[in-house]
Amino acid sequence: MRYEESTFAWTDTSAAQRPERLTRLRLATGDGVATVTLHRPERLNAIDRTMNHELSAVLRWCDTADEVGAVVLTGAGRAFSAGSEMTGDGFGGAAPEGPGAEWIAPHQVRKPVIAAIQGAAVGAGLTLAMQCDVRFVADDAVLALPFVRLGVTAEWMGHWNLVRHVGLGRAQELLLTGRRFTGPEAVEWGLAVAALPADHVLPRAQALARDIVEHAAPVAVAATKRLLWEAVDADPFEHGRKERLVMEALLDRPDAREGVEAFLQKRRPAWTGRPSTDLPSWPNEHGEDSA
């Protein structure tokens, strides 16, 4: 899967290898859930070039691995992430480089990605969390998008995502001032779904991930995720046609029949569709099939 500029097209579905030698991340899997931990606690999980590259590799693997049904992204220690590594030469969280290093954002993964923000999330650390599908945050977390206070602008779709989540007026206030705000404020504004004691954040995120894995059809989840991310700036009627075409394509799949039968028989469904191979052809803005 590779993100094409100005689209949400999934193009390359070749399987990625599970990364084994990770120095900035920890990857744990079980019950269909991949828990990805930013692991530089001594640097408040600041994102440097190595972490950026490893995170891209891990997310690409999660995207293509059918044994992964949902992803939880969190940080080690007392921070989610303090943002891009800052050095005497400036910002150190440059984009990955080299063969196979194309960046893949959490919103491009064909599985739900849930952010467990158990501590501070600042700058690129928060814009990374905003690329996830759901966010849980600690009551006492310190959150900020201080880019203008550092002489730069937000990265990783920060402007677009913040407007999407909290509206233009609040986004203007937060990005133009760069001020700090709290976990409960993030919930009040719609940036997170719940503010919890710090030690409850990761378990809550993992519980939601397991709930998705246990009950929802993986192909339907992937299609729903893409429809949601595309809905924000779409024409409502064009998006409605696209939604209908995707629904009709899924109705012809075995999982749709299995879902109805399992519901009627009051049993757990046995899904057979695989996001890596069984996503329907995606309609373009004119309602026609595209890649």
PDB file of C-alpha atoms in Angstrom:
ATOM      1  CA  MET A   1       0.000   0.000   0.000  1.00  0.00           C
ATOM      2  CA  ARG A   2       1.346   3.398  -0.930  1.00  0.00           C
ATOM      3  CA  TYR A   3      -0.311   6.770  -0.541  1.00  0.00           C
ATOM      4  CA  GLU A   4      -0.591   8.678  -3.820  1.00  0.00           C
ATOM      5  CA  GLU A   5      -0.513  12.468  -3.457  1.00  0.00           C
ATOM      6  CA  SER A   6      -4.003  14.017  -3.118  1.00  0.00           C
ATOM      7  CA  THR A   7      -5.726  10.612  -3.066  1.00  0.00           C
ATOM      8  CA  PHE A   8      -6.381   7.767  -0.689  1.00  0.00           C
ATOM      9  CA  ALA A   9      -5.632   5.153  -3.349  1.00  0.00           C
ATOM     10  CA  TRP A  10      -4.246   1.830  -2.204  1.00  0.00           C
ATOM     11  CA  THR A  11      -1.894   0.750  -4.958  1.00  0.00           C
ATOM     12  CA  ASP A  12       0.854  -1.627  -3.827  1.00  0.00           C
ATOM     13  CA  THR A  13      -0.438  -4.563  -1.785  1.00  0.00           C
ATOM     14  CA  SER A  14       2.745  -6.644  -1.829  1.00  0.00           C
ATOM     15  CA  ALA A  15       3.368  -8.131   1.598  1.00  0.00           C
ATOM     16  CA  ALA A  16       5.911  -6.449   3.821  1.00  0.00           C
ATOM     17  CA  GLN A  17       8.151  -8.443   6.150  1.00  0.00           C
ATOM     18  CA  ARG A  18       7.617  -8.146   9.891  1.00  0.00           C
ATOM     19  CA  PRO A  19      10.413  -5.882  11.181  1.00  0.00           C
ATOM     20  CA  GLU A  20      12.546  -7.769  13.678  1.00  0.00           C
ATOM     21  CA  ARG A  21      15.426  -5.425  14.522  1.00  0.00           C
ATOM     22  CA  LEU A  22      13.808  -2.401  16.084  1.00  0.00           C
ATOM     23  CA  THR A  23      15.794   0.082  18.142  1.00  0.00           C
ATOM     24  CA  ARG A  24      13.239   2.887  18.577  1.00  0.00           C
ATOM     25  CA  LEU A  25      10.013   0.881  18.700  1.00  0.00           C
ATOM     26  CA  ARG A  26       8.542  -2.181  20.356  1.00  0.00           C
ATOM     27  CA  LEU A  27       6.088  -4.390  18.453  1.00  0.00           C
ATOM     28  CA  ALA A  28       3.872  -6.899  20.273  1.00  0.00           C
ATOM     29  CA  THR A  29       1.083  -8.959  18.729  1.00  0.00           C
ATOM     30  CA  GLY A  30      -1.675 -11.110  20.169  1.00  0.00           C
ATOM     31  CA  ASP A  31      -5.369 -11.832  19.592  1.00  0.00           C
ATOM     32  CA  GLY A  32      -5.233 -10.028  16.266  1.00  0.00           C
ATOM     33  CA  VAL A  33      -3.988  -6.764  17.816  1.00  0.00           C
ATOM     34  CA  ALA A  34      -0.589  -5.200  17.115  1.00  0.00           C
ATOM     35  CA  THR A  35       0.618  -2.868  19.867  1.00  0.00           C
ATOM     36  CA  VAL A  36       3.295  -0.479  18.583  1.00  0.00           C
ATOM     37  CA  THR A  37       5.201   1.430  21.262  1.00  0.00           C
ATOM     38  CA  LEU A  38       7.390   4.443  20.558  1.00  0.00           C
ATOM     39  CA  HIS A  39      10.347   3.514  22.735  1.00  0.00           C
ATOM     40  CA  ARG A  40      12.756   6.333  23.555  1.00  0.00           C
ATOM     41  CA  PRO A  41      11.528   7.091  27.072  1.00  0.00           C
ATOM     42  CA  GLU A  42      14.749   8.885  27.958  1.00  0.00           C
ATOM     43  CA  ARG A  43      13.956  11.362  25.136  1.00  0.00           C
ATOM     44  CA  LEU A  44      10.186  11.430  25.762  1.00  0.00           C
ATOM     45  CA  ASN A  45       9.867   9.338  22.594  1.00  0.00           C
ATOM     46  CA  ALA A  46      11.075  12.156  20.368  1.00  0.00           C
ATOM     47  CA  ILE A  47      10.889  11.181  16.697  1.00  0.00           C
ATOM     48  CA  ASP A  48      14.244  11.032  14.948  1.00  0.00           C
ATOM     49  CA  ARG A  49      15.062   9.692  11.485  1.00  0.00           C
ATOM     50  CA  THR A  50      15.518   6.135  12.769  1.00  0.00           C
ATOM     51  CA  MET A  51      12.186   6.073  14.595  1.00  0.00           C
ATOM     52  CA  ASN A  52      10.480   7.548  11.553  1.00  0.00           C
ATOM     53  CA  HIS A  53      11.910   4.807   9.336  1.00  0.00           C
ATOM     54  CA  GLU A  54      11.029   2.027  11.799  1.00  0.00           C
ATOM     55  CA  LEU A  55       7.502   3.320  12.298  1.00  0.00           C
ATOM     56  CA  SER A  56       6.938   3.377   8.555  1.00  0.00           C
ATOM     57  CA  ALA A  57       8.196  -0.204   8.249  1.00  0.00           C
ATOM     58  CA  VAL A  58       6.001  -1.413  11.118  1.00  0.00           C
ATOM     59  CA  LEU A  59       2.885   0.320   9.798  1.00  0.00           C
ATOM     60  CA  ARG A  60       3.466  -1.121   6.317  1.00  0.00           C
ATOM     61  CA  TRP A  61       3.703  -4.583   7.858  1.00  0.00           C
ATOM     62  CA  CYS A  62       0.518  -4.035   9.888  1.00  0.00           C
ATOM     63  CA  ASP A  63      -1.224  -2.917   6.718  1.00  0.00           C
ATOM     64  CA  THR A  64      -0.365  -6.065   4.747  1.00  0.00           C
ATOM     65  CA  ALA A  65      -0.417  -8.696   7.524  1.00  0.00           C
ATOM     66  CA  ASP A  66      -3.862 -10.299   7.618  1.00  0.00           C
ATOM     67  CA  GLU A  67      -3.206 -11.665  11.104  1.00  0.00           C
ATOM     68  CA  VAL A  68      -3.361  -8.049  12.325  1.00  0.00           C
ATOM     69  CA  GLY A  69      -6.926  -6.788  12.647  1.00  0.00           C
ATOM     70  CA  ALA A  70      -6.287  -3.588  14.590  1.00  0.00           C
ATOM     71  CA  VAL A  71      -3.303  -1.515  15.731  1.00  0.00           C
ATOM     72  CA  VAL A  72      -2.687   0.345  18.993  1.00  0.00           C
ATOM     73  CA  LEU A  73      -0.047   3.079  18.921  1.00  0.00           C
ATOM     74  CA  THR A  74       1.370   4.294  22.239  1.00  0.00           C
ATOM     75  CA  GLY A  75       4.540   5.581  23.884  1.00  0.00           C
ATOM     76  CA  ALA A  76       6.866   4.248  26.569  1.00  0.00           C
ATOM     77  CA  GLY A  77       7.228   6.008  29.899  1.00  0.00           C
ATOM     78  CA  ARG A  78       5.556   9.311  30.698  1.00  0.00           C
ATOM     79  CA  ALA A  79       5.034  10.615  27.158  1.00  0.00           C
ATOM     80  CA  PHE A  80       3.325   9.568  23.963  1.00  0.00           C
ATOM     81  CA  SER A  81       5.834  11.653  22.000  1.00  0.00           C
ATOM     82  CA  ALA A  82       7.505  15.013  22.499  1.00  0.00           C
ATOM     83  CA  GLY A  83       7.544  15.480  18.706  1.00  0.00           C
ATOM     84  CA  SER A  84      10.415  15.727  16.273  1.00  0.00           C
ATOM     85  CA  GLU A  85      13.901  15.392  17.731  1.00  0.00           C
ATOM     86  CA  MET A  86      15.442  18.839  18.044  1.00  0.00           C
ATOM     87  CA  THR A  87      19.198  19.234  17.785  1.00  0.00           C
ATOM     88  CA  GLY A  88      21.639  22.032  17.240  1.00  0.00           C
ATOM     89  CA  ASP A  89      21.089  21.532  13.520  1.00  0.00           C
ATOM     90  CA  GLY A  90      17.308  21.841  13.753  1.00  0.00           C
ATOM     91  CA  PHE A  91      14.652  19.156  13.506  1.00  0.00           C
ATOM     92  CA  GLY A  92      15.819  15.558  13.315  1.00  0.00           C
ATOM     93  CA  GLY A  93      12.618  13.708  12.441  1.00  0.00           C
ATOM     94  CA  ALA A  94      13.135  13.809   8.688  1.00  0.00           C
ATOM     95  CA  ALA A  95      11.154  11.571   6.387  1.00  0.00           C
ATOM     96  CA  PRO A  96      12.465   8.046   5.761  1.00  0.00           C
ATOM     97  CA  GLU A  97      14.830   7.635   2.844  1.00  0.00           C
ATOM     98  CA  GLY A  98      16.073   4.710   0.784  1.00  0.00           C
ATOM     99  CA  PRO A  99      14.442   1.674  -0.877  1.00  0.00           C
ATOM    100  CA  GLY A 100      11.096   0.689   0.619  1.00  0.00           C
ATOM    101  CA  ALA A 101      11.144   3.683   2.952  1.00  0.00           C
ATOM    102  CA  GLU A 102       8.022   5.429   1.637  1.00  0.00           C
ATOM    103  CA  TRP A 103       6.109   6.909   4.542  1.00  0.00           C
ATOM    104  CA  ILE A 104       2.744   5.341   5.327  1.00  0.00           C
ATOM    105  CA  ALA A 105       0.500   7.280   7.675  1.00  0.00           C
ATOM    106  CA  PRO A 106      -1.743   5.601  10.263  1.00  0.00           C
ATOM    107  CA  HIS A 107      -4.836   6.672   8.330  1.00  0.00           C
ATOM    108  CA  GLN A 108      -3.544   4.762   5.288  1.00  0.00           C
ATOM    109  CA  VAL A 109      -3.326   1.422   7.109  1.00  0.00           C
ATOM    110  CA  ARG A 110      -6.229  -0.848   6.171  1.00  0.00           C
ATOM    111  CA  LYS A 111      -6.837  -1.625   9.837  1.00  0.00           C
ATOM    112  CA  PRO A 112      -8.092   0.732  12.568  1.00  0.00           C
ATOM    113  CA  VAL A 113      -5.210   2.480  14.346  1.00  0.00           C
ATOM    114  CA  ILE A 114      -5.996   3.573  17.902  1.00  0.00           C
ATOM    115  CA  ALA A 115      -3.770   6.054  19.721  1.00  0.00           C
ATOM    116  CA  ALA A 116      -3.230   5.534  23.454  1.00  0.00           C
ATOM    117  CA  ILE A 117      -1.905   8.923  24.584  1.00  0.00           C
ATOM    118  CA  GLN A 118      -0.873   8.130  28.146  1.00  0.00           C
ATOM    119  CA  GLY A 119       1.271  11.263  28.538  1.00  0.00           C
ATOM    120  CA  ALA A 120       2.545  14.317  26.708  1.00  0.00           C
ATOM    121  CA  ALA A 121       1.872  14.581  22.970  1.00  0.00           C
ATOM    122  CA  VAL A 122       3.493  17.642  21.459  1.00  0.00           C
ATOM    123  CA  GLY A 123       4.150  18.842  17.914  1.00  0.00           C
ATOM    124  CA  ALA A 124       4.683  15.953  15.521  1.00  0.00           C
ATOM    125  CA  GLY A 125       3.771  13.604  18.364  1.00  0.00           C
ATOM    126  CA  LEU A 126       0.255  15.039  18.346  1.00  0.00           C
ATOM    127  CA  THR A 127      -0.048  15.314  14.557  1.00  0.00           C
ATOM    128  CA  LEU A 128       0.923  11.622  14.422  1.00  0.00           C
ATOM    129  CA  ALA A 129      -1.848  10.793  16.911  1.00  0.00           C
ATOM    130  CA  MET A 130      -4.307  12.839  14.855  1.00  0.00           C
ATOM    131  CA  GLN A 131      -3.615  10.543  11.886  1.00  0.00           C
ATOM    132  CA  CYS A 132      -5.019   7.641  13.911  1.00  0.00           C
ATOM    133  CA  ASP A 133      -8.686   6.666  13.804  1.00  0.00           C
ATOM    134  CA  VAL A 134      -9.485   6.860  17.532  1.00  0.00           C
ATOM    135  CA  ARG A 135      -7.660   8.553  20.406  1.00  0.00           C
ATOM    136  CA  PHE A 136      -7.759   7.885  24.153  1.00  0.00           C
ATOM    137  CA  VAL A 137      -5.864  10.383  26.297  1.00  0.00           C
ATOM    138  CA  ALA A 138      -4.703  10.672  29.890  1.00  0.00           C
ATOM    139  CA  ASP A 139      -6.447  13.150  32.171  1.00  0.00           C
ATOM    140  CA  ASP A 140      -3.137  14.823  32.960  1.00  0.00           C
ATOM    141  CA  ALA A 141      -1.576  14.666  29.491  1.00  0.00           C
ATOM    142  CA  VAL A 142       0.035  17.839  28.186  1.00  0.00           C
ATOM    143  CA  LEU A 143      -0.908  18.448  24.556  1.00  0.00           C
ATOM    144  CA  ALA A 144       0.339  21.179  22.229  1.00  0.00           C
ATOM    145  CA  LEU A 145       1.000  22.091  18.616  1.00  0.00           C
ATOM    146  CA  PRO A 146       3.750  24.668  19.259  1.00  0.00           C
ATOM    147  CA  PHE A 147       5.004  24.950  15.672  1.00  0.00           C
ATOM    148  CA  VAL A 148       4.666  28.736  15.340  1.00  0.00           C
ATOM    149  CA  ARG A 149       6.644  29.127  18.583  1.00  0.00           C
ATOM    150  CA  LEU A 150       9.485  27.264  16.866  1.00  0.00           C
ATOM    151  CA  GLY A 151       9.352  29.268  13.655  1.00  0.00           C
ATOM    152  CA  VAL A 152       7.697  26.608  11.497  1.00  0.00           C
ATOM    153  CA  THR A 153       4.248  25.264  10.580  1.00  0.00           C
ATOM    154  CA  ALA A 154       2.545  22.001  11.479  1.00  0.00           C
ATOM    155  CA  GLU A 155       3.491  18.841   9.572  1.00  0.00           C
ATOM    156  CA  TRP A 156       1.944  15.441   8.819  1.00  0.00           C
ATOM    157  CA  MET A 157      -1.413  16.925   7.736  1.00  0.00           C
ATOM    158  CA  GLY A 158      -1.681  18.757  11.046  1.00  0.00           C
ATOM    159  CA  HIS A 159      -3.729  21.685   9.727  1.00  0.00           C
ATOM    160  CA  TRP A 160      -6.170  19.518   7.774  1.00  0.00           C
ATOM    161  CA  ASN A 161      -6.610  17.006  10.581  1.00  0.00           C
ATOM    162  CA  LEU A 162      -7.069  19.564  13.340  1.00  0.00           C
ATOM    163  CA  VAL A 163      -9.762  21.402  11.376  1.00  0.00           C
ATOM    164  CA  ARG A 164     -11.370  18.025  10.669  1.00  0.00           C
ATOM    165  CA  HIS A 165     -11.448  17.063  14.344  1.00  0.00           C
ATOM    166  CA  VAL A 166     -12.180  20.326  16.181  1.00  0.00           C
ATOM    167  CA  GLY A 167     -13.439  22.792  13.570  1.00  0.00           C
ATOM    168  CA  LEU A 168     -11.807  25.827  12.003  1.00  0.00           C
ATOM    169  CA  GLY A 169     -12.250  28.250  14.907  1.00  0.00           C
ATOM    170  CA  ARG A 170     -10.628  26.036  17.542  1.00  0.00           C
ATOM    171  CA  ALA A 171      -7.918  24.936  15.107  1.00  0.00           C
ATOM    172  CA  GLN A 172      -7.052  28.569  14.445  1.00  0.00           C
ATOM    173  CA  GLU A 173      -6.729  29.279  18.149  1.00  0.00           C
ATOM    174  CA  LEU A 174      -4.537  26.246  18.852  1.00  0.00           C
ATOM    175  CA  LEU A 175      -2.245  26.503  15.830  1.00  0.00           C
ATOM    176  CA  LEU A 176      -1.859  30.286  15.811  1.00  0.00           C
ATOM    177  CA  THR A 177      -0.970  30.411  19.513  1.00  0.00           C
ATOM    178  CA  GLY A 178       0.793  27.046  19.913  1.00  0.00           C
ATOM    179  CA  ARG A 179      -0.526  26.939  23.478  1.00  0.00           C
ATOM    180  CA  ARG A 180      -0.830  23.886  25.677  1.00  0.00           C
ATOM    181  CA  PHE A 181      -4.129  22.164  26.401  1.00  0.00           C
ATOM    182  CA  THR A 182      -5.322  19.191  28.449  1.00  0.00           C
ATOM    183  CA  GLY A 183      -6.748  15.736  27.910  1.00  0.00           C
ATOM    184  CA  PRO A 184     -10.258  16.709  29.072  1.00  0.00           C
ATOM    185  CA  GLU A 185     -10.185  19.703  26.719  1.00  0.00           C
ATOM    186  CA  ALA A 186      -9.236  17.388  23.846  1.00  0.00           C
ATOM    187  CA  VAL A 187     -12.306  15.264  24.638  1.00  0.00           C
ATOM    188  CA  GLU A 188     -14.563  18.310  24.938  1.00  0.00           C
ATOM    189  CA  TRP A 189     -13.486  19.509  21.478  1.00  0.00           C
ATOM    190  CA  GLY A 190     -13.755  16.086  19.798  1.00  0.00           C
ATOM    191  CA  LEU A 191     -10.032  15.437  19.408  1.00  0.00           C
ATOM    192  CA  ALA A 192     -10.183  12.368  21.703  1.00  0.00           C
ATOM    193  CA  VAL A 193     -13.029  10.055  22.711  1.00  0.00           C
ATOM    194  CA  ALA A 194     -12.196   9.703  26.411  1.00  0.00           C
ATOM    195  CA  ALA A 195      -9.835  11.117  29.050  1.00  0.00           C
ATOM    196  CA  LEU A 196      -8.768   8.514  31.601  1.00  0.00           C
ATOM    197  CA  PRO A 197      -6.235   7.967  34.379  1.00  0.00           C
ATOM    198  CA  ALA A 198      -2.875   7.450  32.678  1.00  0.00           C
ATOM    199  CA  ASP A 199      -2.614   3.760  33.568  1.00  0.00           C
ATOM    200  CA  HIS A 200      -6.068   3.072  32.063  1.00  0.00           C
ATOM    201  CA  VAL A 201      -5.355   4.564  28.643  1.00  0.00           C
ATOM    202  CA  LEU A 202      -3.483   1.666  27.012  1.00  0.00           C
ATOM    203  CA  PRO A 203      -5.818  -1.069  28.363  1.00  0.00           C
ATOM    204  CA  ARG A 204      -8.836   0.903  27.106  1.00  0.00           C
ATOM    205  CA  ALA A 205      -7.308   1.281  23.643  1.00  0.00           C
ATOM    206  CA  GLN A 206      -6.404  -2.410  23.492  1.00  0.00           C
ATOM    207  CA  ALA A 207      -9.919  -3.388  24.615  1.00  0.00           C
ATOM    208  CA  LEU A 208     -11.428  -1.387  21.769  1.00  0.00           C
ATOM    209  CA  ALA A 209      -8.986  -2.976  19.312  1.00  0.00           C
ATOM    210  CA  ARG A 210      -9.942  -6.472  20.517  1.00  0.00           C
ATOM    211  CA  ASP A 211     -13.636  -5.620  20.234  1.00  0.00           C
ATOM    212  CA  ILE A 212     -13.148  -4.695  16.564  1.00  0.00           C
ATOM    213  CA  VAL A 213     -11.121  -7.839  15.878  1.00  0.00           C
ATOM    214  CA  GLU A 214     -13.659 -10.101  17.593  1.00  0.00           C
ATOM    215  CA  HIS A 215     -16.825  -8.732  16.015  1.00  0.00           C
ATOM    216  CA  ALA A 216     -16.210  -6.827  12.778  1.00  0.00           C
ATOM    217  CA  ALA A 217     -15.477  -8.137   9.276  1.00  0.00           C
ATOM    218  CA  PRO A 218     -11.926  -7.081   8.320  1.00  0.00           C
ATOM    219  CA  VAL A 219     -12.747  -6.137   4.713  1.00  0.00           C
ATOM    220  CA  ALA A 220     -15.818  -4.165   5.786  1.00  0.00           C
ATOM    221  CA  VAL A 221     -13.719  -2.389   8.425  1.00  0.00           C
ATOM    222  CA  ALA A 222     -11.080  -1.421   5.854  1.00  0.00           C
ATOM    223  CA  ALA A 223     -13.722  -0.125   3.433  1.00  0.00           C
ATOM    224  CA  THR A 224     -15.498   1.781   6.213  1.00  0.00           C
ATOM    225  CA  LYS A 225     -12.241   3.370   7.361  1.00  0.00           C
ATOM    226  CA  ARG A 226     -11.473   4.607   3.859  1.00  0.00           C
ATOM    227  CA  LEU A 227     -14.996   5.956   3.358  1.00  0.00           C
ATOM    228  CA  LEU A 228     -14.719   7.860   6.643  1.00  0.00           C
ATOM    229  CA  TRP A 229     -11.383   9.471   5.789  1.00  0.00           C
ATOM    230  CA  GLU A 230     -12.602  10.419   2.313  1.00  0.00           C
ATOM    231  CA  ALA A 231     -15.913  11.812   3.592  1.00  0.00           C
ATOM    232  CA  VAL A 232     -14.589  15.025   5.101  1.00  0.00           C
ATOM    233  CA  ASP A 233     -13.989  17.043   1.956  1.00  0.00           C
ATOM    234  CA  ALA A 234     -16.155  15.039  -0.461  1.00  0.00           C
ATOM    235  CA  ASP A 235     -19.262  16.169  -2.285  1.00  0.00           C
ATOM    236  CA  PRO A 236     -22.109  14.505  -0.343  1.00  0.00           C
ATOM    237  CA  PHE A 237     -23.876  13.147  -3.408  1.00  0.00           C
ATOM    238  CA  GLU A 238     -20.698  11.857  -5.061  1.00  0.00           C
ATOM    239  CA  HIS A 239     -19.630  10.262  -1.803  1.00  0.00           C
ATOM    240  CA  GLY A 240     -23.097   8.750  -1.418  1.00  0.00           C
ATOM    241  CA  ARG A 241     -22.775   7.104  -4.824  1.00  0.00           C
ATOM    242  CA  LYS A 242     -19.347   5.777  -3.894  1.00  0.00           C
ATOM    243  CA  GLU A 243     -20.709   4.472  -0.598  1.00  0.00           C
ATOM    244  CA  ARG A 244     -23.545   2.673  -2.415  1.00  0.00           C
ATOM    245  CA  LEU A 245     -21.177   1.058  -4.914  1.00  0.00           C
ATOM    246  CA  VAL A 246     -18.900  -0.191  -2.130  1.00  0.00           C
ATOM    247  CA  MET A 247     -21.907  -1.540  -0.229  1.00  0.00           C
ATOM    248  CA  GLU A 248     -23.178  -3.355  -3.333  1.00  0.00           C
ATOM    249  CA  ALA A 249     -19.744  -4.885  -3.941  1.00  0.00           C
ATOM    250  CA  LEU A 250     -19.556  -6.149  -0.368  1.00  0.00           C
ATOM    251  CA  LEU A 251     -23.073  -7.592  -0.536  1.00  0.00           C
ATOM    252  CA  ASP A 252     -21.779 -10.043  -3.152  1.00  0.00           C
ATOM    253  CA  ARG A 253     -19.042 -11.305  -0.831  1.00  0.00           C
ATOM    254  CA  PRO A 254     -19.242 -14.362   1.479  1.00  0.00           C
ATOM    255  CA  ASP A 255     -18.745 -12.210   4.566  1.00  0.00           C
ATOM    256  CA  ALA A 256     -22.078 -10.447   4.007  1.00  0.00           C
ATOM    257  CA  ARG A 257     -23.905 -13.787   3.976  1.00  0.00           C
ATOM    258  CA  GLU A 258     -21.890 -15.012   6.962  1.00  0.00           C
ATOM    259  CA  GLY A 259     -22.697 -11.874   8.953  1.00  0.00           C
ATOM    260  CA  VAL A 260     -26.454 -12.348   8.465  1.00  0.00           C
ATOM    261  CA  GLU A 261     -26.327 -16.086   9.218  1.00  0.00           C
ATOM    262  CA  ALA A 262     -24.243 -15.561  12.359  1.00  0.00           C
ATOM    263  CA  PHE A 263     -26.639 -12.873  13.561  1.00  0.00           C
ATOM    264  CA  LEU A 264     -29.675 -15.089  13.011  1.00  0.00           C
ATOM    265  CA  GLN A 265     -27.971 -18.097  14.609  1.00  0.00           C
ATOM    266  CA  LYS A 266     -26.678 -15.972  17.504  1.00  0.00           C
ATOM    267  CA  ARG A 267     -23.080 -17.071  17.049  1.00  0.00           C
ATOM    268  CA  ARG A 268     -19.740 -15.404  16.388  1.00  0.00           C
ATOM    269  CA  PRO A 269     -19.097 -14.868  12.654  1.00  0.00           C
ATOM    270  CA  ALA A 270     -16.281 -16.700  10.892  1.00  0.00           C
ATOM    271  CA  TRP A 271     -14.999 -14.094   8.435  1.00  0.00           C
ATOM    272  CA  THR A 272     -13.054 -15.230   5.379  1.00  0.00           C
ATOM    273  CA  GLY A 273     -12.358 -11.929   3.582  1.00  0.00           C
ATOM    274  CA  ARG A 274      -8.770 -10.657   3.699  1.00  0.00           C
ATOM    275  CA  PRO A 275      -7.982  -6.935   3.479  1.00  0.00           C
ATOM    276  CA  SER A 276      -4.726  -7.686   1.627  1.00  0.00           C
ATOM    277  CA  THR A 277      -6.529  -9.300  -1.321  1.00  0.00           C
ATOM    278  CA  ASP A 278     -10.312  -8.916  -1.097  1.00  0.00           C
ATOM    279  CA  LEU A 279     -11.038  -5.197  -1.006  1.00  0.00           C
ATOM    280  CA  PRO A 280     -13.433  -4.233  -3.808  1.00  0.00           C
ATOM    281  CA  SER A 281     -12.269  -2.025  -6.663  1.00  0.00           C
ATOM    282  CA  TRP A 282     -12.605   1.517  -5.393  1.00  0.00           C
ATOM    283  CA  PRO A 283     -15.017   3.901  -7.178  1.00  0.00           C
ATOM    284  CA  ASN A 284     -13.637   7.262  -8.218  1.00  0.00           C
ATOM    285  CA  GLU A 285     -15.429  10.571  -7.654  1.00  0.00           C
ATOM    286  CA  HIS A 286     -17.642   9.861 -10.671  1.00  0.00           C
ATOM    287  CA  GLY A 287     -18.823   6.535  -9.283  1.00  0.00           C
ATOM    288  CA  GLU A 288     -16.660   4.464 -11.610  1.00  0.00           C
ATOM    289  CA  ASP A 289     -14.292   1.709 -10.550  1.00  0.00           C
ATOM    290  CA  SER A 290     -10.654   2.723 -10.126  1.00  0.00           C
ATOM    291  CA  ALA A 291      -7.554   0.984  -8.763  1.00  0.00           C
TER     292      ALA A 291
END
